[in-house]
Amino acid sequence: MGGVPEFPPTSMLERPSPEPTVTGSFGRFISEVTAQHLSPVVLERSKRMVLDSIGVGLIGTSTEVFQMALHYCQHMYGPDGASSIYGRKRTRLSPTLAAFVNGVATHSMDFDDTWHPATHPSGAVLPAVLALSDMLPVQHKPTGLDLLLAFNVGVEIQGRLLRFSNEAHNIPKRFHPPSVVGTMGSAAACARLLSLDSSQCSHALAIAASLSGAPMANAATQAKPLHIGNAARLGLEAALLASRGLEASAIVLDDTPGVAGFSAFYDDYSPRGLEMPSGNSQFLLEIQDMAFKRFPAHLGMHWVADAAASINGLMVGAGLGSVLADQVKEISIRVPKSKYINRPFPESEHEARHSFQFNACSALLDGQVSVWSFTPAAIKRPGLRALLNRVRVEHPHDNVANFNLMYGEVQVTLREGAVLMGRCDTFYGHWRNPLSNESLRNKFRSNATTVLRSEQAEELIEVVENLEKMEDCTRLLSNLH
């Protein structure tokens, strides 16, 4: 007989439990991780990162690209705002724009920290966390420990996302990593600081994924610092939008056939869920330390600079006095094959910071590379230009484009016939040979006092080194300008 089919009562229908997702595990981690999960090693290493990042941000405010970014934000959006700018006592912008210009300052000289797989983790996160903290009312300022937790969450998310791809371990060719994972890390850190629930944290990551990505073609240009500024700003925006209820994909980090999510940034995508830290699962920063640069240039430059500086020492020690270009017949540099840092005749400071040839020749002439090395006067030195014409670059098969495996060799043939060799496998400042606390403080002092009084710089050192004990972060914020 025909008729209306019978269905069980509505009350008996149950929606199946959702399948666990990678995206969901990241959201839960961001929401539920606590300061108790931060080991003493992670706290110590992250405070070193905070101090170094503030220092390079402060000296970065002296650059032309920072000035352009700041003036643009002031003129296009107005000067009023809740969040302060590095080194500018009376200048405030909206939190997102403050995060942007402070992020630009941090990377404007390519002086900020570097991790492995390759990215600049602090510059994408710290400006956003500080701008958000500035925005919060006095009675709701985060404690120093809250700020450190949010910062570490942002760093951890970057490290985990980089490990979704084997190609990320090598020097990048397509996307600049901070513009991809940095945006996600900023969103995660800000979501944590805003105490969003796990679903909102997942949405913040998914929103950030739609705001991520910048091509490597803009390396060695004034546009590259914008990558860090945008990562800080757009991650903060993603978290703020998620806090207002904006939703995005619940599977953005998952490998879903036919649906490109975060996998769009990698050819060899293999995502894994994120567990809460425990005895068997640690923050990556505990396992993998950070590299801090002694001079403001692409990390790969530090190998050839140290190798060439050792040859300078041999020549000076042999009684030749200062090294002169006329003494040198030929220079051979043996480095990994990486097109965007193979620049025979750089014309700008940004190109010079990404030139194996320039950094090797600068170190050979001066015995070191420093902030001064990238000034117009230093770049245009006739002796330096003469040396650049005598450089030959080789790419040995065993020297791979990977910051954990590469080495730098410099061979100098003198006109009188002697051949001198320098090699660097691990420069001072690499995660295998980290800067001492005193070296890091001295770097900070040198950078910060270009903007702040020396007593302010010392105050910042004391505040950062005791940050986890601060009842709120007001003292930190008040000393940044």
mmCIF file of N, CA, C and O in Angstrom, residues 388-446:
data_model
loop_
_atom_site.group_PDB
_atom_site.id
_atom_site.type_symbol
_atom_site.label_atom_id
_atom_site.label_comp_id
_atom_site.label_asym_id
_atom_site.label_seq_id
_atom_site.Cartn_x
_atom_site.Cartn_y
_atom_site.Cartn_z
ATOM 1 N N LEU A 388 84.826 42.449 -5.587
ATOM 2 C CA LEU A 388 83.645 41.785 -6.144
ATOM 3 C C LEU A 388 83.906 41.298 -7.571
ATOM 4 O O LEU A 388 83.361 40.266 -7.998
ATOM 5 N N ASN A 389 84.737 42.002 -8.307
ATOM 6 C CA ASN A 389 85.061 41.598 -9.682
ATOM 7 C C ASN A 389 85.977 40.374 -9.726
ATOM 8 O O ASN A 389 86.184 39.805 -10.803
ATOM 9 N N ARG A 390 86.511 39.984 -8.577
ATOM 10 C CA ARG A 390 87.456 38.857 -8.553
ATOM 11 C C ARG A 390 86.852 37.607 -7.890
ATOM 12 O O ARG A 390 87.561 36.648 -7.616
ATOM 13 N N VAL A 391 85.550 37.633 -7.649
ATOM 14 C CA VAL A 391 84.886 36.521 -6.952
ATOM 15 C C VAL A 391 84.362 35.497 -7.958
ATOM 16 O O VAL A 391 83.751 35.835 -8.974
ATOM 17 N N ARG A 392 84.603 34.237 -7.640
ATOM 18 C CA ARG A 392 84.020 33.123 -8.390
ATOM 19 C C ARG A 392 83.250 32.253 -7.400
ATOM 20 O O ARG A 392 83.773 31.904 -6.336
ATOM 21 N N VAL A 393 82.002 31.935 -7.717
ATOM 22 C CA VAL A 393 81.135 31.161 -6.819
ATOM 23 C C VAL A 393 81.044 29.720 -7.294
ATOM 24 O O VAL A 393 80.807 29.463 -8.490
ATOM 25 N N GLU A 394 81.222 28.789 -6.369
ATOM 26 C CA GLU A 394 81.084 27.367 -6.657
ATOM 27 C C GLU A 394 80.004 26.777 -5.755
ATOM 28 O O GLU A 394 79.775 27.261 -4.635
ATOM 29 N N HIS A 395 79.366 25.718 -6.238
ATOM 30 C CA HIS A 395 78.292 25.057 -5.485
ATOM 31 C C HIS A 395 78.606 23.567 -5.345
ATOM 32 O O HIS A 395 78.142 22.745 -6.139
ATOM 33 N N PRO A 396 79.411 23.184 -4.348
ATOM 34 C CA PRO A 396 79.716 21.759 -4.156
ATOM 35 C C PRO A 396 78.445 20.943 -3.907
ATOM 36 O O PRO A 396 77.500 21.422 -3.272
ATOM 37 N N HIS A 397 78.450 19.713 -4.385
ATOM 38 C CA HIS A 397 77.254 18.866 -4.261
ATOM 39 C C HIS A 397 76.901 18.572 -2.805
ATOM 40 O O HIS A 397 75.733 18.353 -2.472
ATOM 41 N N ASP A 398 77.914 18.565 -1.938
ATOM 42 C CA ASP A 398 77.631 18.235 -0.536
ATOM 43 C C ASP A 398 77.218 19.451 0.289
ATOM 44 O O ASP A 398 76.970 19.330 1.486
ATOM 45 N N ASN A 399 77.146 20.619 -0.335
ATOM 46 C CA ASN A 399 76.784 21.845 0.390
ATOM 47 C C ASN A 399 75.345 22.205 0.028
ATOM 48 O O ASN A 399 75.088 22.881 -0.973
ATOM 49 N N VAL A 400 74.435 21.737 0.859
ATOM 50 C CA VAL A 400 73.015 21.853 0.515
ATOM 51 C C VAL A 400 72.406 23.132 1.103
ATOM 52 O O VAL A 400 72.885 23.661 2.106
ATOM 53 N N ALA A 401 71.357 23.613 0.457
ATOM 54 C CA ALA A 401 70.692 24.848 0.882
ATOM 55 C C ALA A 401 69.786 24.570 2.071
ATOM 56 O O ALA A 401 68.551 24.521 1.958
ATOM 57 N N ASN A 402 70.391 24.384 3.211
ATOM 58 C CA ASN A 402 69.685 24.018 4.425
ATOM 59 C C ASN A 402 70.473 24.587 5.596
ATOM 60 O O ASN A 402 71.660 24.289 5.757
ATOM 61 N N PHE A 403 69.828 25.421 6.422
ATOM 62 C CA PHE A 403 70.540 26.123 7.484
ATOM 63 C C PHE A 403 71.077 25.194 8.559
ATOM 64 O O PHE A 403 71.892 25.610 9.382
ATOM 65 N N ASN A 404 70.653 23.953 8.560
ATOM 66 C CA ASN A 404 71.158 23.002 9.553
ATOM 67 C C ASN A 404 72.305 22.164 9.008
ATOM 68 O O ASN A 404 72.979 21.480 9.774
ATOM 69 N N LEU A 405 72.529 22.218 7.676
ATOM 70 C CA LEU A 405 73.506 21.334 7.057
ATOM 71 C C LEU A 405 74.579 22.063 6.262
ATOM 72 O O LEU A 405 75.629 21.484 5.980
ATOM 73 N N MET A 406 74.360 23.306 5.874
ATOM 74 C CA MET A 406 75.265 24.009 4.972
ATOM 75 C C MET A 406 76.578 24.405 5.651
ATOM 76 O O MET A 406 76.695 24.389 6.876
ATOM 77 N N TYR A 407 77.536 24.753 4.835
ATOM 78 C CA TYR A 407 78.791 25.322 5.313
ATOM 79 C C TYR A 407 79.211 26.435 4.352
ATOM 80 O O TYR A 407 78.629 26.603 3.271
ATOM 81 N N GLY A 408 80.203 27.201 4.740
ATOM 82 C CA GLY A 408 80.740 28.235 3.870
ATOM 83 C C GLY A 408 82.248 28.115 3.782
ATOM 84 O O GLY A 408 82.924 27.970 4.806
ATOM 85 N N GLU A 409 82.792 28.135 2.567
ATOM 86 C CA GLU A 409 84.234 28.115 2.351
ATOM 87 C C GLU A 409 84.634 29.309 1.495
ATOM 88 O O GLU A 409 83.959 29.640 0.521
ATOM 89 N N VAL A 410 85.719 29.942 1.863
ATOM 90 C CA VAL A 410 86.278 31.046 1.089
ATOM 91 C C VAL A 410 87.762 30.756 0.872
ATOM 92 O O VAL A 410 88.492 30.466 1.819
ATOM 93 N N GLN A 411 88.166 30.808 -0.382
ATOM 94 C CA GLN A 411 89.577 30.606 -0.733
ATOM 95 C C GLN A 411 90.087 31.873 -1.418
ATOM 96 O O GLN A 411 89.489 32.343 -2.385
ATOM 97 N N VAL A 412 91.175 32.420 -0.928
ATOM 98 C CA VAL A 412 91.745 33.652 -1.466
ATOM 99 C C VAL A 412 93.136 33.352 -2.031
ATOM 100 O O VAL A 412 94.002 32.813 -1.329
ATOM 101 N N THR A 413 93.325 33.692 -3.298
ATOM 102 C CA THR A 413 94.636 33.583 -3.933
ATOM 103 C C THR A 413 95.251 34.977 -4.013
ATOM 104 O O THR A 413 94.651 35.888 -4.606
ATOM 105 N N LEU A 414 96.411 35.137 -3.375
ATOM 106 C CA LEU A 414 97.077 36.434 -3.365
ATOM 107 C C LEU A 414 97.940 36.605 -4.615
ATOM 108 O O LEU A 414 98.351 35.621 -5.248
ATOM 109 N N ARG A 415 98.220 37.831 -4.965
ATOM 110 C CA ARG A 415 99.000 38.119 -6.165
ATOM 111 C C ARG A 415 100.421 37.559 -6.053
ATOM 112 O O ARG A 415 101.044 37.191 -7.062
ATOM 113 N N GLU A 416 100.935 37.455 -4.839
ATOM 114 C CA GLU A 416 102.279 36.901 -4.667
ATOM 115 C C GLU A 416 102.293 35.371 -4.660
ATOM 116 O O GLU A 416 103.338 34.753 -4.528
ATOM 117 N N GLY A 417 101.105 34.755 -4.821
ATOM 118 C CA GLY A 417 101.032 33.317 -5.023
ATOM 119 C C GLY A 417 100.454 32.503 -3.885
ATOM 120 O O GLY A 417 100.041 31.354 -4.087
ATOM 121 N N ALA A 418 100.415 33.028 -2.684
ATOM 122 C CA ALA A 418 99.886 32.266 -1.540
ATOM 123 C C ALA A 418 98.385 32.038 -1.699
ATOM 124 O O ALA A 418 97.660 32.873 -2.251
ATOM 125 N N VAL A 419 97.953 30.884 -1.220
ATOM 126 C CA VAL A 419 96.525 30.539 -1.236
ATOM 127 C C VAL A 419 96.069 30.342 0.212
ATOM 128 O O VAL A 419 96.638 29.506 0.946
ATOM 129 N N LEU A 420 95.062 31.093 0.634
ATOM 130 C CA LEU A 420 94.549 31.044 2.003
ATOM 131 C C LEU A 420 93.125 30.530 1.998
ATOM 132 O O LEU A 420 92.314 30.915 1.142
ATOM 133 N N MET A 421 92.821 29.666 2.962
ATOM 134 C CA MET A 421 91.504 29.040 3.013
ATOM 135 C C MET A 421 90.831 29.312 4.351
ATOM 136 O O MET A 421 91.468 29.238 5.409
ATOM 137 N N GLY A 422 89.540 29.635 4.300
ATOM 138 C CA GLY A 422 88.733 29.754 5.506
ATOM 139 C C GLY A 422 87.453 28.961 5.352
ATOM 140 O O GLY A 422 86.868 28.916 4.261
ATOM 141 N N ARG A 423 87.056 28.319 6.420
ATOM 142 C CA ARG A 423 85.829 27.515 6.370
ATOM 143 C C ARG A 423 85.040 27.727 7.652
ATOM 144 O O ARG A 423 85.608 27.834 8.742
ATOM 145 N N CYS A 424 83.710 27.778 7.525
ATOM 146 C CA CYS A 424 82.826 27.878 8.685
ATOM 147 C C CYS A 424 81.722 26.840 8.552
ATOM 148 O O CYS A 424 80.991 26.828 7.556
ATOM 149 N N ASP A 425 81.630 25.966 9.544
ATOM 150 C CA ASP A 425 80.548 24.975 9.589
ATOM 151 C C ASP A 425 79.417 25.422 10.501
ATOM 152 O O ASP A 425 78.259 25.079 10.279
ATOM 153 N N THR A 426 79.746 26.154 11.552
ATOM 154 C CA THR A 426 78.749 26.639 12.503
ATOM 155 C C THR A 426 79.223 27.989 13.029
ATOM 156 O O THR A 426 80.182 28.047 13.801
ATOM 157 N N PHE A 427 78.585 29.065 12.614
ATOM 158 C CA PHE A 427 79.007 30.391 13.055
ATOM 159 C C PHE A 427 78.516 30.657 14.483
ATOM 160 O O PHE A 427 77.579 30.004 14.979
ATOM 161 N N TYR A 428 79.154 31.627 15.135
ATOM 162 C CA TYR A 428 78.755 32.031 16.487
ATOM 163 C C TYR A 428 77.418 32.770 16.402
ATOM 164 O O TYR A 428 77.312 33.818 15.772
ATOM 165 N N GLY A 429 76.408 32.221 17.049
ATOM 166 C CA GLY A 429 75.047 32.738 16.969
ATOM 167 C C GLY A 429 74.076 31.714 16.411
ATOM 168 O O GLY A 429 72.864 31.833 16.600
ATOM 169 N N HIS A 430 74.602 30.700 15.729
ATOM 170 C CA HIS A 430 73.778 29.578 15.243
ATOM 171 C C HIS A 430 73.218 28.822 16.444
ATOM 172 O O HIS A 430 73.779 28.869 17.538
ATOM 173 N N TRP A 431 72.098 28.108 16.231
ATOM 174 C CA TRP A 431 71.501 27.363 17.355
ATOM 175 C C TRP A 431 72.430 26.290 17.896
ATOM 176 O O TRP A 431 72.294 25.884 19.052
ATOM 177 N N ARG A 432 73.400 25.842 17.098
ATOM 178 C CA ARG A 432 74.378 24.875 17.619
ATOM 179 C C ARG A 432 75.490 25.562 18.402
ATOM 180 O O ARG A 432 76.241 24.898 19.122
ATOM 181 N N ASN A 433 75.622 26.873 18.237
ATOM 182 C CA ASN A 433 76.676 27.638 18.907
ATOM 183 C C ASN A 433 76.081 28.985 19.319
ATOM 184 O O ASN A 433 76.467 30.039 18.813
ATOM 185 N N PRO A 434 75.119 28.961 20.250
ATOM 186 C CA PRO A 434 74.334 30.166 20.531
ATOM 187 C C PRO A 434 75.141 31.280 21.179
ATOM 188 O O PRO A 434 76.130 31.033 21.871
ATOM 189 N N LEU A 435 74.682 32.514 20.941
ATOM 190 C CA LEU A 435 75.270 33.662 21.612
ATOM 191 C C LEU A 435 75.122 33.491 23.126
ATOM 192 O O LEU A 435 74.087 33.040 23.610
ATOM 193 N N SER A 436 76.154 33.861 23.856
ATOM 194 C CA SER A 436 76.035 33.886 25.309
ATOM 195 C C SER A 436 75.046 34.964 25.720
ATOM 196 O O SER A 436 74.719 35.872 24.925
ATOM 197 N N ASN A 437 74.561 34.902 26.936
ATOM 198 C CA ASN A 437 73.642 35.940 27.414
ATOM 199 C C ASN A 437 74.304 37.319 27.359
ATOM 200 O O ASN A 437 73.656 38.307 27.020
ATOM 201 N N GLU A 438 75.592 37.380 27.670
ATOM 202 C CA GLU A 438 76.264 38.678 27.649
ATOM 203 C C GLU A 438 76.415 39.199 26.218
ATOM 204 O O GLU A 438 76.252 40.393 25.966
ATOM 205 N N SER A 439 76.710 38.313 25.277
ATOM 206 C CA SER A 439 76.783 38.736 23.877
ATOM 207 C C SER A 439 75.430 39.235 23.388
ATOM 208 O O SER A 439 75.343 40.229 22.655
ATOM 209 N N LEU A 440 74.366 38.541 23.795
ATOM 210 C CA LEU A 440 73.024 38.955 23.384
ATOM 211 C C LEU A 440 72.676 40.310 24.002
ATOM 212 O O LEU A 440 72.101 41.183 23.329
ATOM 213 N N ARG A 441 73.033 40.498 25.273
ATOM 214 C CA ARG A 441 72.777 41.794 25.914
ATOM 215 C C ARG A 441 73.564 42.903 25.209
ATOM 216 O O ARG A 441 73.037 44.000 25.010
ATOM 217 N N ASN A 442 74.795 42.634 24.852
ATOM 218 C CA ASN A 442 75.602 43.654 24.189
ATOM 219 C C ASN A 442 75.033 44.005 22.814
ATOM 220 O O ASN A 442 75.048 45.175 22.412
ATOM 221 N N LYS A 443 74.557 43.015 22.099
ATOM 222 C CA LYS A 443 73.879 43.287 20.829
ATOM 223 C C LYS A 443 72.664 44.170 21.072
ATOM 224 O O LYS A 443 72.434 45.152 20.356
ATOM 225 N N PHE A 444 71.869 43.824 22.095
ATOM 226 C CA PHE A 444 70.686 44.622 22.405
ATOM 227 C C PHE A 444 71.068 46.053 22.752
ATOM 228 O O PHE A 444 70.448 47.006 22.263
ATOM 229 N N ARG A 445 72.077 46.211 23.592
ATOM 230 C CA ARG A 445 72.498 47.563 23.984
ATOM 231 C C ARG A 445 72.906 48.386 22.761
ATOM 232 O O ARG A 445 72.528 49.553 22.620
ATOM 233 N N SER A 446 73.688 47.774 21.899
ATOM 234 C CA SER A 446 74.156 48.473 20.715
ATOM 235 C C SER A 446 72.986 48.912 19.836
ATOM 236 O O SER A 446 72.982 50.024 19.299
#
